[in-house]
Coordinates of C-alpha atoms and ligand atoms in Angstrom, one line a residue:
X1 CA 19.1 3.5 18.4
X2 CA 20.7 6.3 16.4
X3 CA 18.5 8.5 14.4
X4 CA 19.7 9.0 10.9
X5 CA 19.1 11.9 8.6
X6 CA 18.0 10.4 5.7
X7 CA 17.5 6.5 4.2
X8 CA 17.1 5.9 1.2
X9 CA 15.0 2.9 0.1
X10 CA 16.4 1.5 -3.3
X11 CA 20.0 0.8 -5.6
X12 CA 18.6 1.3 -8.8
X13 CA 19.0 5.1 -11.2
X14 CA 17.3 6.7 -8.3
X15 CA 18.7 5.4 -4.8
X16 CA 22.5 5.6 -6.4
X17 CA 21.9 9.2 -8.2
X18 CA 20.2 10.4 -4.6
X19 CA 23.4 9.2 -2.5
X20 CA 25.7 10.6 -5.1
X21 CA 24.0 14.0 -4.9
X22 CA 24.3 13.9 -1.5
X23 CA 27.8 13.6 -1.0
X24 CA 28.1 15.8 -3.5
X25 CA 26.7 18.2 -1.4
X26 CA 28.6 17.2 2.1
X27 CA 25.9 15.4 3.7
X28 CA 26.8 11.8 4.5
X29 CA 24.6 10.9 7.3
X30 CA 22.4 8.5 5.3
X31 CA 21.6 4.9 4.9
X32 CA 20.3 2.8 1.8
X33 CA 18.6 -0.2 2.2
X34 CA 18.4 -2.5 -0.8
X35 CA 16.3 -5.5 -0.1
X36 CA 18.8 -7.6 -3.0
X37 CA 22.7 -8.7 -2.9
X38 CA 23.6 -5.8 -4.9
X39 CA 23.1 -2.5 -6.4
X40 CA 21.8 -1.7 -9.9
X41 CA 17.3 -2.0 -9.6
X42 CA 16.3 -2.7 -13.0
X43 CA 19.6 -3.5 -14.7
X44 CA 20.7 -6.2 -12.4
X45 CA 17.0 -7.9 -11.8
X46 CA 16.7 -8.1 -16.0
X47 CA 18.4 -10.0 -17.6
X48 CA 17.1 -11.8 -20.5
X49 CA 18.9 -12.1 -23.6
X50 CA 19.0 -8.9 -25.6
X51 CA 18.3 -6.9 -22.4
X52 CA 19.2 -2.9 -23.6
X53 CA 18.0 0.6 -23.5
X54 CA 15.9 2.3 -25.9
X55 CA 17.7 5.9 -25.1
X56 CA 21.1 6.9 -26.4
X57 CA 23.4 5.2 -23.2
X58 CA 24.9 9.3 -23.4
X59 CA 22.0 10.5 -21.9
X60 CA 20.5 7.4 -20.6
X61 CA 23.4 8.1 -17.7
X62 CA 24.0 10.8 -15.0
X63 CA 25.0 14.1 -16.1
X64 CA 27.4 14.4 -12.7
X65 CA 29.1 10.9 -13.6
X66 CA 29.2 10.7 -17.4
X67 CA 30.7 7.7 -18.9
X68 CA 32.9 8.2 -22.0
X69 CA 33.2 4.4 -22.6
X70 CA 30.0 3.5 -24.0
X71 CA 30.5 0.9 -26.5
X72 CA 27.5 1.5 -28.2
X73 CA 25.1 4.0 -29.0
X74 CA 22.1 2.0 -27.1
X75 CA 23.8 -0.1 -24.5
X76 CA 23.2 -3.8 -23.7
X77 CA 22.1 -4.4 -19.7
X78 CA 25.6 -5.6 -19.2
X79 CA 27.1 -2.1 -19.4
X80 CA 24.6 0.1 -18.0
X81 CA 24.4 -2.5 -14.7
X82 CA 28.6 -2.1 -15.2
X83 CA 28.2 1.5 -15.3
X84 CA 26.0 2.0 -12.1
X85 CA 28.6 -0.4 -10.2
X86 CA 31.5 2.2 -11.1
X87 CA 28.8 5.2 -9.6
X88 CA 28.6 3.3 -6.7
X89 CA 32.5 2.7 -6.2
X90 CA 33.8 6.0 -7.6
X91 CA 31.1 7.6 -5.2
X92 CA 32.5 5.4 -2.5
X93 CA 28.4 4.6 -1.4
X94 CA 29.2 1.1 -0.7
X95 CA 29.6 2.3 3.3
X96 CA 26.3 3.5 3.4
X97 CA 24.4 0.2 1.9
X98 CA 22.2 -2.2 3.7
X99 CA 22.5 -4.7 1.3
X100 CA 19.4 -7.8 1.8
X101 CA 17.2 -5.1 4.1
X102 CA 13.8 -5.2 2.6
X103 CA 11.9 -2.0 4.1
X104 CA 8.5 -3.7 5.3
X105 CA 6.9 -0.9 6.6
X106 CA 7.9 2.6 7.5
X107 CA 5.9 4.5 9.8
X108 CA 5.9 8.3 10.8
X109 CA 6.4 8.6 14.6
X110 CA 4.9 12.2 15.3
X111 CA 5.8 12.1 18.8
X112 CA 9.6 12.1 17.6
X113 CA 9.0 13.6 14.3
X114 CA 11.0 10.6 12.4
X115 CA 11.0 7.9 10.2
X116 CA 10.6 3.9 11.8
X117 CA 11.6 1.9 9.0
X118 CA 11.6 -1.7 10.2
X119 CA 13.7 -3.4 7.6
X120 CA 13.9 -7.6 6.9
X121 CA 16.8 -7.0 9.6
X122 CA 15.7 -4.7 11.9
X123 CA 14.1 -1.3 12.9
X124 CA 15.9 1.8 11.8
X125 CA 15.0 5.8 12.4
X126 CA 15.5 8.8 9.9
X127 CA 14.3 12.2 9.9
X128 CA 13.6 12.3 6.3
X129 CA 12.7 8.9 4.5
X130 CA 13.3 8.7 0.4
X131 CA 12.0 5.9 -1.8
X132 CA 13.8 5.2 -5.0
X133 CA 12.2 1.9 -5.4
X134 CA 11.2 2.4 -9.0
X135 CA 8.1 2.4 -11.3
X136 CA 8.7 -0.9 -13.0
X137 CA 10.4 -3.4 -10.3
X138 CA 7.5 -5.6 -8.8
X139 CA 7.1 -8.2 -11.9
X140 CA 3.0 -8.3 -12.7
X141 CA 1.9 -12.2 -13.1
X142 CA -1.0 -12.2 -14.9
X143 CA -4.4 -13.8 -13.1
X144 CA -4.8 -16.1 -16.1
X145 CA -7.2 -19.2 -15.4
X146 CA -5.6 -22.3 -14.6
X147 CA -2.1 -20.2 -14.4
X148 CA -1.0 -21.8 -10.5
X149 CA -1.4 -25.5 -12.4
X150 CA 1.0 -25.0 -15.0
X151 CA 3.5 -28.1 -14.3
X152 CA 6.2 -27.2 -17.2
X153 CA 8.8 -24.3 -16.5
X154 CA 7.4 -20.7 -15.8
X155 CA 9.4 -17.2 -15.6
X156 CA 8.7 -13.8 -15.6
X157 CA 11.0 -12.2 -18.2
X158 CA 12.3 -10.0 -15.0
X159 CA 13.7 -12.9 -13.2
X160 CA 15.0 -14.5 -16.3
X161 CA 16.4 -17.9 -15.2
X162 CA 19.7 -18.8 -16.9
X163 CA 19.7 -22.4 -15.3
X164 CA 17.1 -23.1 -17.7
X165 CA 17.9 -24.4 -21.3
X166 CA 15.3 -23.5 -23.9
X167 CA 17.0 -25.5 -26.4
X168 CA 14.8 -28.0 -28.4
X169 CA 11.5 -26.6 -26.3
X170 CA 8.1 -25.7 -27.2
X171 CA 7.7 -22.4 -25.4
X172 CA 5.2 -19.7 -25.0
X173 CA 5.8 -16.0 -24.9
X174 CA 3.0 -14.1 -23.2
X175 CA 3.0 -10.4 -24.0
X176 CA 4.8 -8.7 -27.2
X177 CA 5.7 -5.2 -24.9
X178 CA 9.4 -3.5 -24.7
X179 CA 10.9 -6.3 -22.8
X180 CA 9.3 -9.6 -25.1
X181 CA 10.5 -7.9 -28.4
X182 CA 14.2 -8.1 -27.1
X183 CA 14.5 -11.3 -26.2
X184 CA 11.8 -13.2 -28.8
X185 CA 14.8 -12.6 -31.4
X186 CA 17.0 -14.5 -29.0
X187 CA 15.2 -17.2 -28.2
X188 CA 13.7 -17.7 -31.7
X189 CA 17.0 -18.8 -32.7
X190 CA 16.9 -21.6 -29.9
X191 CA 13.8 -23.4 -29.4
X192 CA 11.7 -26.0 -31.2
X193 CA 9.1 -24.0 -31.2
X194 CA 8.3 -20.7 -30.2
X195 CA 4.1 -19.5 -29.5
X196 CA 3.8 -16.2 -29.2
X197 CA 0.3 -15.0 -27.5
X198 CA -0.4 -11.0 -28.3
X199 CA -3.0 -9.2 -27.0
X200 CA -2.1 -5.8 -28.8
X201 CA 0.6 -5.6 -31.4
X202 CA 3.1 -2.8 -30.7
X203 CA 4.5 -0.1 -33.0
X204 CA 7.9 -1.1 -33.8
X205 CA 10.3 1.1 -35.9
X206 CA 14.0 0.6 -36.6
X207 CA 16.9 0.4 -34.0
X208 CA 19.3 3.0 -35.4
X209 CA 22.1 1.1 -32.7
X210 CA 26.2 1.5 -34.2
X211 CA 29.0 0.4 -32.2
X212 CA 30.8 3.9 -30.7
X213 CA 34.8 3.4 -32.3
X214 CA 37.5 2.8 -30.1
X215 CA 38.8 6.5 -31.9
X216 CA 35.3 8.3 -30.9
X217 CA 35.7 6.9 -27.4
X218 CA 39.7 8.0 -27.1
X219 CA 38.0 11.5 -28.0
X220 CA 35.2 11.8 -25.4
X221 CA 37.6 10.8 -22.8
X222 CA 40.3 12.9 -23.7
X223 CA 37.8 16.1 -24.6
X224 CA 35.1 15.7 -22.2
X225 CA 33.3 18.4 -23.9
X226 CA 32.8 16.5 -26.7
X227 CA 30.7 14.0 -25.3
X228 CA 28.5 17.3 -23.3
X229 CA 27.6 17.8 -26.8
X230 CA 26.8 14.9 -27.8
X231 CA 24.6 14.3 -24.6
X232 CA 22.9 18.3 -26.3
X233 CA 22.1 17.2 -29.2
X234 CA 20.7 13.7 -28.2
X235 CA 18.7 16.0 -25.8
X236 CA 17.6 18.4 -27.8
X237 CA 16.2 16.1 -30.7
X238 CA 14.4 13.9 -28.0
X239 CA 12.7 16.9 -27.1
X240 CA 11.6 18.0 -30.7
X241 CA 10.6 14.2 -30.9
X242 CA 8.5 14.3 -27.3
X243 CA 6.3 16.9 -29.3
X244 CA 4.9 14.4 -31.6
X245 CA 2.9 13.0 -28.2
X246 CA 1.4 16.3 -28.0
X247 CA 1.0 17.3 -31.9
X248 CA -0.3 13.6 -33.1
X249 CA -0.2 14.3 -36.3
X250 CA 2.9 14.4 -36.2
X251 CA 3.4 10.6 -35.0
X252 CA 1.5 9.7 -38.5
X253 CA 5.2 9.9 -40.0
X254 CA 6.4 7.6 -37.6
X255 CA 3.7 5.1 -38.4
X256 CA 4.5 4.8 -42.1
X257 CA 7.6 4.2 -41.5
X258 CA 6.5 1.4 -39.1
X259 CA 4.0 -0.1 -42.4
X260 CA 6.9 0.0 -44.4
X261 CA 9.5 -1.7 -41.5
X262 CA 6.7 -4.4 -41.2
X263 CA 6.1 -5.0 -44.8
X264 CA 9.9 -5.2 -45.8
X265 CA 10.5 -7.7 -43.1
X266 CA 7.2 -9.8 -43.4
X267 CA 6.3 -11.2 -46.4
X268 CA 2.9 -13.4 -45.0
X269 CA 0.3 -10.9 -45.2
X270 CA -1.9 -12.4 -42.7
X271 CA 1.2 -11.7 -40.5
X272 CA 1.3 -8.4 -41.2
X273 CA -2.4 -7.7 -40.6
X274 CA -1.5 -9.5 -37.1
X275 CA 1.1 -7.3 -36.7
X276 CA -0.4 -3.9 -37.0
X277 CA -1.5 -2.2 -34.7
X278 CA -5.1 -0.8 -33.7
X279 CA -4.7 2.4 -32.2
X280 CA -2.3 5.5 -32.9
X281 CA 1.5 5.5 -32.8
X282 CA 2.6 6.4 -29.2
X283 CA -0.3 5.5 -27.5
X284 CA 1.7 2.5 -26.0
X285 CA 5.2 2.9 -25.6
X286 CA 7.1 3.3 -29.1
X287 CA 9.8 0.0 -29.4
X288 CA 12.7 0.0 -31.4
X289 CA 14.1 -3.0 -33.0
X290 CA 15.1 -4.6 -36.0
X291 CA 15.4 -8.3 -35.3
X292 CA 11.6 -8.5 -33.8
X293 CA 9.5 -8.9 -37.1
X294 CA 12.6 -10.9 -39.1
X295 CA 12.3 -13.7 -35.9
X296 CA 8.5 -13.5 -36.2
X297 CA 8.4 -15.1 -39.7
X298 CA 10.1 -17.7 -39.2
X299 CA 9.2 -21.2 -39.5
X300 CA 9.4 -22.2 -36.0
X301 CA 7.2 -19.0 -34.2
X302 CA 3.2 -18.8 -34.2
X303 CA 1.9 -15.3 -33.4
X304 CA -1.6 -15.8 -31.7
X305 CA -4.1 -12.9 -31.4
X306 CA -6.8 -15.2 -30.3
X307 CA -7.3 -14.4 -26.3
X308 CA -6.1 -17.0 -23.6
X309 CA -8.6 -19.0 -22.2
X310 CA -6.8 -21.5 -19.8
X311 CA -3.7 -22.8 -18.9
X312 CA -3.5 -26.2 -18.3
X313 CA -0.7 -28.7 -16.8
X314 CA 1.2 -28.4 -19.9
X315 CA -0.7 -26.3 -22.5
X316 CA -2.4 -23.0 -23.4
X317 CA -5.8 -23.5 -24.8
X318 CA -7.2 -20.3 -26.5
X319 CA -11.0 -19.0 -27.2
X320 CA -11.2 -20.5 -30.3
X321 CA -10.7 -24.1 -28.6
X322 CA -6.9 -24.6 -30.1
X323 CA -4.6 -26.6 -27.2
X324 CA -0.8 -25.8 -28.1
X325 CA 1.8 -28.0 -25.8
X326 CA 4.3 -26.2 -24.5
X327 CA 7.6 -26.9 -22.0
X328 CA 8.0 -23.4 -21.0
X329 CA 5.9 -20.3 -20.4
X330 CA 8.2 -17.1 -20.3
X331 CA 6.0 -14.1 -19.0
X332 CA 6.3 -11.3 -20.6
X333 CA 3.6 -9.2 -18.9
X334 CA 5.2 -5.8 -17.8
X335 CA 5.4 -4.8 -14.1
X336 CA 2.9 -3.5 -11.8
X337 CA 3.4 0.7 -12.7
X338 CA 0.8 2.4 -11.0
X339 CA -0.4 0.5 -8.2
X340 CA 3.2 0.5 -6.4
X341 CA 3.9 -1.8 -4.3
X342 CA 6.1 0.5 -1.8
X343 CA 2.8 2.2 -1.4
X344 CA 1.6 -0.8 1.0
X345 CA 4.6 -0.4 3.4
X346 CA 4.3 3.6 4.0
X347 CA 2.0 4.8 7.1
X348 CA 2.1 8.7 6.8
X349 CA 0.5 10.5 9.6
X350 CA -2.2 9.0 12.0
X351 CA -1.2 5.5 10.4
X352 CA -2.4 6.3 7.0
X353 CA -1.6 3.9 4.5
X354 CA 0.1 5.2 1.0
X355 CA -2.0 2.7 -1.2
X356 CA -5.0 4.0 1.1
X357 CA -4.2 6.9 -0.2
X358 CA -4.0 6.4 -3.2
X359 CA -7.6 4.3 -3.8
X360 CA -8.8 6.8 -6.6
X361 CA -5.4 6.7 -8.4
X362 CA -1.7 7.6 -7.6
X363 CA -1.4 11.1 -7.3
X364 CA 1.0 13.4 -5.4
X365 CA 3.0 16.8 -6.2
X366 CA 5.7 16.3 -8.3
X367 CA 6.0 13.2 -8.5
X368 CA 7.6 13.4 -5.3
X369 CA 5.5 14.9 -2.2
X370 CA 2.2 13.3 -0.9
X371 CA -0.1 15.1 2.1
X372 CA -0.4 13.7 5.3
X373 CA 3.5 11.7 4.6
X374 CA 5.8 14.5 6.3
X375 CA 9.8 14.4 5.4
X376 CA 8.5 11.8 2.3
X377 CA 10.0 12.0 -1.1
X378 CA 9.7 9.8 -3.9
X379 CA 11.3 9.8 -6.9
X380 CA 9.7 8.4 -10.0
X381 CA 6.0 8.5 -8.2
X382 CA 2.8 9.3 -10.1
X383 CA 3.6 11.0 -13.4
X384 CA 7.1 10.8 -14.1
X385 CA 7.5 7.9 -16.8
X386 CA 8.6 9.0 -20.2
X387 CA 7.5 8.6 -23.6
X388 CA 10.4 10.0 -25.4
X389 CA 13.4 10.6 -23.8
X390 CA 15.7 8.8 -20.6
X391 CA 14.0 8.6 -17.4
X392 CA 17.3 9.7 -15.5
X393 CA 16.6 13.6 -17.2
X394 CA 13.2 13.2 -14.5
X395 CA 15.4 11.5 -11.8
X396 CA 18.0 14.4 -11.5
X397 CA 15.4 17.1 -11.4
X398 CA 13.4 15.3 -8.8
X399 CA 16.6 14.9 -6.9
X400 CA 17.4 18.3 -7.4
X401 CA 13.9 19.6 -5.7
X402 CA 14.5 17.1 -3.0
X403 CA 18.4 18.1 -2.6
X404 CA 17.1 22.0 -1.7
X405 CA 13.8 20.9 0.1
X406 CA 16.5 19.3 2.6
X407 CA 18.8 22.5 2.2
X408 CA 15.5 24.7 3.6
X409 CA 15.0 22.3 6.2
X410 CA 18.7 22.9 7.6
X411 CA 19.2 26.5 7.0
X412 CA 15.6 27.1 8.2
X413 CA 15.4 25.0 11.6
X414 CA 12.4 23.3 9.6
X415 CA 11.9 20.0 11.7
X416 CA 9.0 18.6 9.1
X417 CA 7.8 19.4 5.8
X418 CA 4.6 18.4 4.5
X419 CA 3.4 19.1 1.0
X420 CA -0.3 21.2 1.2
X421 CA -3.3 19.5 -0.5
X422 CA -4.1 22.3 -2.7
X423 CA -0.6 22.6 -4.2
X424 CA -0.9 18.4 -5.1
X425 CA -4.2 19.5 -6.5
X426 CA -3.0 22.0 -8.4
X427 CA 0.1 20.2 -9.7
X428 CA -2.3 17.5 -10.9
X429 CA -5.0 19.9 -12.5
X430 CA -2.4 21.1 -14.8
X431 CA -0.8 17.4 -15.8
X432 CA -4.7 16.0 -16.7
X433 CA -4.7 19.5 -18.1
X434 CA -1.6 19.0 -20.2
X435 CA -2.9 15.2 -20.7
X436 CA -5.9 15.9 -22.8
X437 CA -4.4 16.6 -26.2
X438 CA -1.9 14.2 -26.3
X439 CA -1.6 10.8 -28.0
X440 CA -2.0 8.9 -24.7
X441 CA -5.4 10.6 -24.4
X442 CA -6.5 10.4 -27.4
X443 CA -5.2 7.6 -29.2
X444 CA -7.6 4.9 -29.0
X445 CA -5.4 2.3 -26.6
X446 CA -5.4 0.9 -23.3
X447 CA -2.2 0.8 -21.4
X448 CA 0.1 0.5 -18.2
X449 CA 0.2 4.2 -18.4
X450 CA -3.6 4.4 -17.0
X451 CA -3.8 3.3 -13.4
X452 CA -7.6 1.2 -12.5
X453 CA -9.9 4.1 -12.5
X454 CA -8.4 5.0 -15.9
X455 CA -6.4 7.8 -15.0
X456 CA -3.2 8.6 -17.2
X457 CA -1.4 8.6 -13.9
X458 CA 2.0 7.0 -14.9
X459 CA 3.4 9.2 -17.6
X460 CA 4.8 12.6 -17.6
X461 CA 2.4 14.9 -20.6
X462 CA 4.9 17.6 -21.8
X463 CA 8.9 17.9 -22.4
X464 CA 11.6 17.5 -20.0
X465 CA 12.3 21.5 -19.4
X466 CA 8.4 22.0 -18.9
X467 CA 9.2 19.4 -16.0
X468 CA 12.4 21.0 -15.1
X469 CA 11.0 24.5 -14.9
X470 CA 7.9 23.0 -12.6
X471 CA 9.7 20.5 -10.5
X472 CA 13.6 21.9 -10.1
X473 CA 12.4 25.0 -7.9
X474 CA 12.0 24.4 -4.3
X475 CA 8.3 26.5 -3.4
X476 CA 8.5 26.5 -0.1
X477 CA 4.6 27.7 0.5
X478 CA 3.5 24.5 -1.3
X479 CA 4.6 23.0 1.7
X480 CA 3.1 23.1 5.7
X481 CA 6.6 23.4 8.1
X482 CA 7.3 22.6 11.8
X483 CA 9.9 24.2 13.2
X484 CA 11.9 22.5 15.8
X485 CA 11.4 23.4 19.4
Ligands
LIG1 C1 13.6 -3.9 -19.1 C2 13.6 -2.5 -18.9 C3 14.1 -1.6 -19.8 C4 14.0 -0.2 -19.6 N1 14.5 0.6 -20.5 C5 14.4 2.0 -20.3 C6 14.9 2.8 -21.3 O1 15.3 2.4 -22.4 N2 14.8 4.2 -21.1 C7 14.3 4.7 -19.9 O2 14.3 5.9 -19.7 N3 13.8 3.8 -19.0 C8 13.9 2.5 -19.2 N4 13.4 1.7 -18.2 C9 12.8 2.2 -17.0 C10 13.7 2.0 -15.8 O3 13.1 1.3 -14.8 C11 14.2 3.4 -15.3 O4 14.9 4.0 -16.4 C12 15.2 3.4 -14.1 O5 16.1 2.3 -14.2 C13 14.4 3.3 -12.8 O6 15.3 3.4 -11.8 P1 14.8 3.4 -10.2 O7 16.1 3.5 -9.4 O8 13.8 4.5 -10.1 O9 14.1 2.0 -10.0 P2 14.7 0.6 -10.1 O10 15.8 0.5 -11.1 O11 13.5 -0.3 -10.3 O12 15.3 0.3 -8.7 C14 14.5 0.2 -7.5 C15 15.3 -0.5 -6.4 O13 14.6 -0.5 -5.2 C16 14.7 -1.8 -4.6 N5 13.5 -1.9 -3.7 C17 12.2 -1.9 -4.1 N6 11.4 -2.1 -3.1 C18 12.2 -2.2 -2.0 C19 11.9 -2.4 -0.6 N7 10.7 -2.6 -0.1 N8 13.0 -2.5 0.3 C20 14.3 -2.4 -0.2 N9 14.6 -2.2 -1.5 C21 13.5 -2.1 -2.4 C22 14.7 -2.7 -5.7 O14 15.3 -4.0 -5.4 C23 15.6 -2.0 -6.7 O15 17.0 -2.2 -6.5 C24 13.4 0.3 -18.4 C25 12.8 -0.6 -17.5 C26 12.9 -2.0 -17.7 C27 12.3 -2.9 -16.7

């Protein structure tokens, strides 16, 4: 069995950005495994109609493989999925992919300092072991009453089945989140009937989306500057926007807007009382559209606040005793963010389980390190998600810390590297620090960014270059080091 140097669990932003970065760099003794056919994590599992970003696709993208053929200024799934495809050719990482190799468990062998990753299709080793496997990939299914005898058709909107036809059907939405507000529009146009259960209506403001001309594309390619400025200024007014989270006042701009985009849209005023929201603006993710409210008052959609009770054979009956028939039940209930599945499959040292770990709420240094899991890095761990801005800005810097964490371990004869409890402690003392002024703290919501004990433990508090400053530097105390003998 040959001992690798690094695998990489995961195709999605993180595994493809990781193996890009390495090569970069030289190093090309490392294996991905990808438990599906192909690459692309998020962008090739969703895809419901109207599946898109939120961020502007020039900074929703790598800064070392920037794309000057967006067609749009917030790109559809198709694209961005296109877009990590040409990463993965261009970067030539096909070679190094396990496609259909589910890592089941990986367990630290201290008696030969690596990695035993036993995969859906064998064991593997590596001396360093990276999981890219993403905050929001394990579909949540909701433990509703009476949910496993539903006999009509059921999906999660993560594994949207095409096969289906919702033509002429009576179908239930559960869950008005990012993912439900793209593709309610779409389907609205389709079905008989359309129920839409909400348990907390969402802030939605306008999609300011414009196709990108076939002239302004000729330009970026030709002057690749150009689009480095573009991907500036996108930056840069993300970041003066990520201080509304932590100035809320702020947000109280935002949320007029919102009143007026809900009152020029919706005419029915008990509609719009449905349709406003509880708590403060930014609490719960921010979503953009502007086909959302126009679908909702129509004649054919029912927004229902009252709560679920039961689902039966071929219904949804709600607390205030009203049965609604129903062909289809389309879940649209979010992913499970802070209780990570990968954390199940990783035995650190002494056989400690991740999730063990992890009983009083995800934490770790970083974002990336945990104690007692030597040579273990993960990207997008506990308190990385974003608010404002793209998610890849976090991914590169995390990469970055990881890329010279593996550069000290070569040029320093350092056979293991194991992150010291007292720099995770300190890492998360400042973030719950940094957490208590914002508008996730304070604004009056529950949501997936709290893990079970309540702990804002998914989402990053401050801007990007507050994270770049703490996270891009490799501290090398923070860290206990073996040498090799
Ligand atoms: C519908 C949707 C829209 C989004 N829109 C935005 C947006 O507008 N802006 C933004 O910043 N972020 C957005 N996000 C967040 C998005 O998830 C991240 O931006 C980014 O794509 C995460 O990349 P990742 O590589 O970390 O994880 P993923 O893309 O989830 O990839 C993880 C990969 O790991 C694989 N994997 C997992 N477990 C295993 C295992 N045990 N063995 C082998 N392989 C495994 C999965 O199959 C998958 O390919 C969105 C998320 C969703 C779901």
């Amino acid at each position: 069995m040959t001992i690798k140097s690094i695998a990489i669990i995961g195709t999605g932003f993180s595994g493809i950005g990781t193996a890009i970065r390495l090569k970069q760099r030289g190093i090309e003794d490392f294996i991905i495994f990808e438990r599906a056919q192909n690459v692309g994590g998020t962008w090739r599992d969703n895809t419901y109609p109207g599946c898109a970003c939120d961020i502007e696709s020039h900074l929703y993208s790598f800064s070392f493989a920037l794309n000057p053929q967006w067609s749009r200024k917030f790109s559809f799934q198709p694209e961005i999925l296109n877009y990590l495809h040409n990463c993965v050719n261009q970067f030539n990482l096909r070679p190094h992919i396990r496609f259909q190799h589910e890592v089941i468990e990986a367990t630290w062998d201290e008696a030969h300092q690596y990695w035993r990753i036993q995969t859906s299709q064998g064991i593997y080793t590596a001396r360093v072991l990276i999981a890219g496997t993403g905050a929001l990939s394990e579909p949540m299914i909701p433990k509703l009453p009476g949910i496993d005898l539903f006999q009509g058709h059921i999906m999660h909107s993560a594994r949207w089945d095409h096969q289906y036809q919702l033509k002429g059907k009576k179908v239930a939405v559960i869950g008005t989140g990012a993912s439900s507000i793209q593709f309610v529009p779409e389907i609205q146009l389709q079905v008989d009937q359309l129920y839409l259960y909400q348990r907390t209506a969402a802030w939605v403001i306008p999609r300011l989306d414009r196709v990108i001309s076939k002239l302004e594309r000729q330009l970026t390619s030709k002057i690749p500057i150009i689009q480095k400025i573009l991907r500036w200024k996108t930056y840069i007014l993300r970041e003066a926007l990520g201080l509304a989270f932590r100035y809320p006042w702020i947000l109280k701009m935002g949320e007029i807007l919102a009143h007026y985009h809900i009152k020029r849209t919706i005419s029915d005023p008990i509609l719009q009382k449905k349709l406003t929201p509880k708590y403060r603006m930014g609490c719960k993710r921010i979503l953009i559209s502007n086909n959302y409210y126009p679908a909702l008052a129509k004649k054919n959609v029912e927004v229902i606040t009252d709560e679920i009770q039961e689902i039966r054979s071929h219904s949804i009956v709600t607390r205030d005793g009203k049965e609604r028939q129903i062909d289809s039940l389309i879940l649209a209930t979010g992913f499970h963010a802070t209780d990570m599945p990968i954390a199940t499959k990783i035995r650190g040292r002494n056989g400690t389980l991740l999730s063990d770990s992890w009983k009083g709420g995800p934490r770790s240094y970083l974002g990336i390190s945990v104690p007692c899991f030597p040579n273990f890095f993960l990207i997008m761990g506990p308190n990385t998600t974003l608010g404002h801005t793209s998610v890849v800005l976090i991914i590169e810097s995390q990469i970055e810390h990881i890329l010279k964490a593996l550069h000290f371990m070569a040029t320093h004869q350092v056979s293991t590297l194991e992150v010291k409890k007292e720099a995770e402690d300190q890492f998360n003392l400042e973030v719950d620090q940094q957490m208590k002024n914002t508008i996730w703290s304070t604004g009056g919501c529950n949501s997936w960014y709290q893990d079970s004990t309540g702990r804002i433990s998914a989402i990053w508090p401050a801007s990007i270059a507050t994270f770049r400053n703490r996270v891009e530097p490799f501290v090398s105390s923070d860290y206990a080091l073996s040498r090799f003998k």
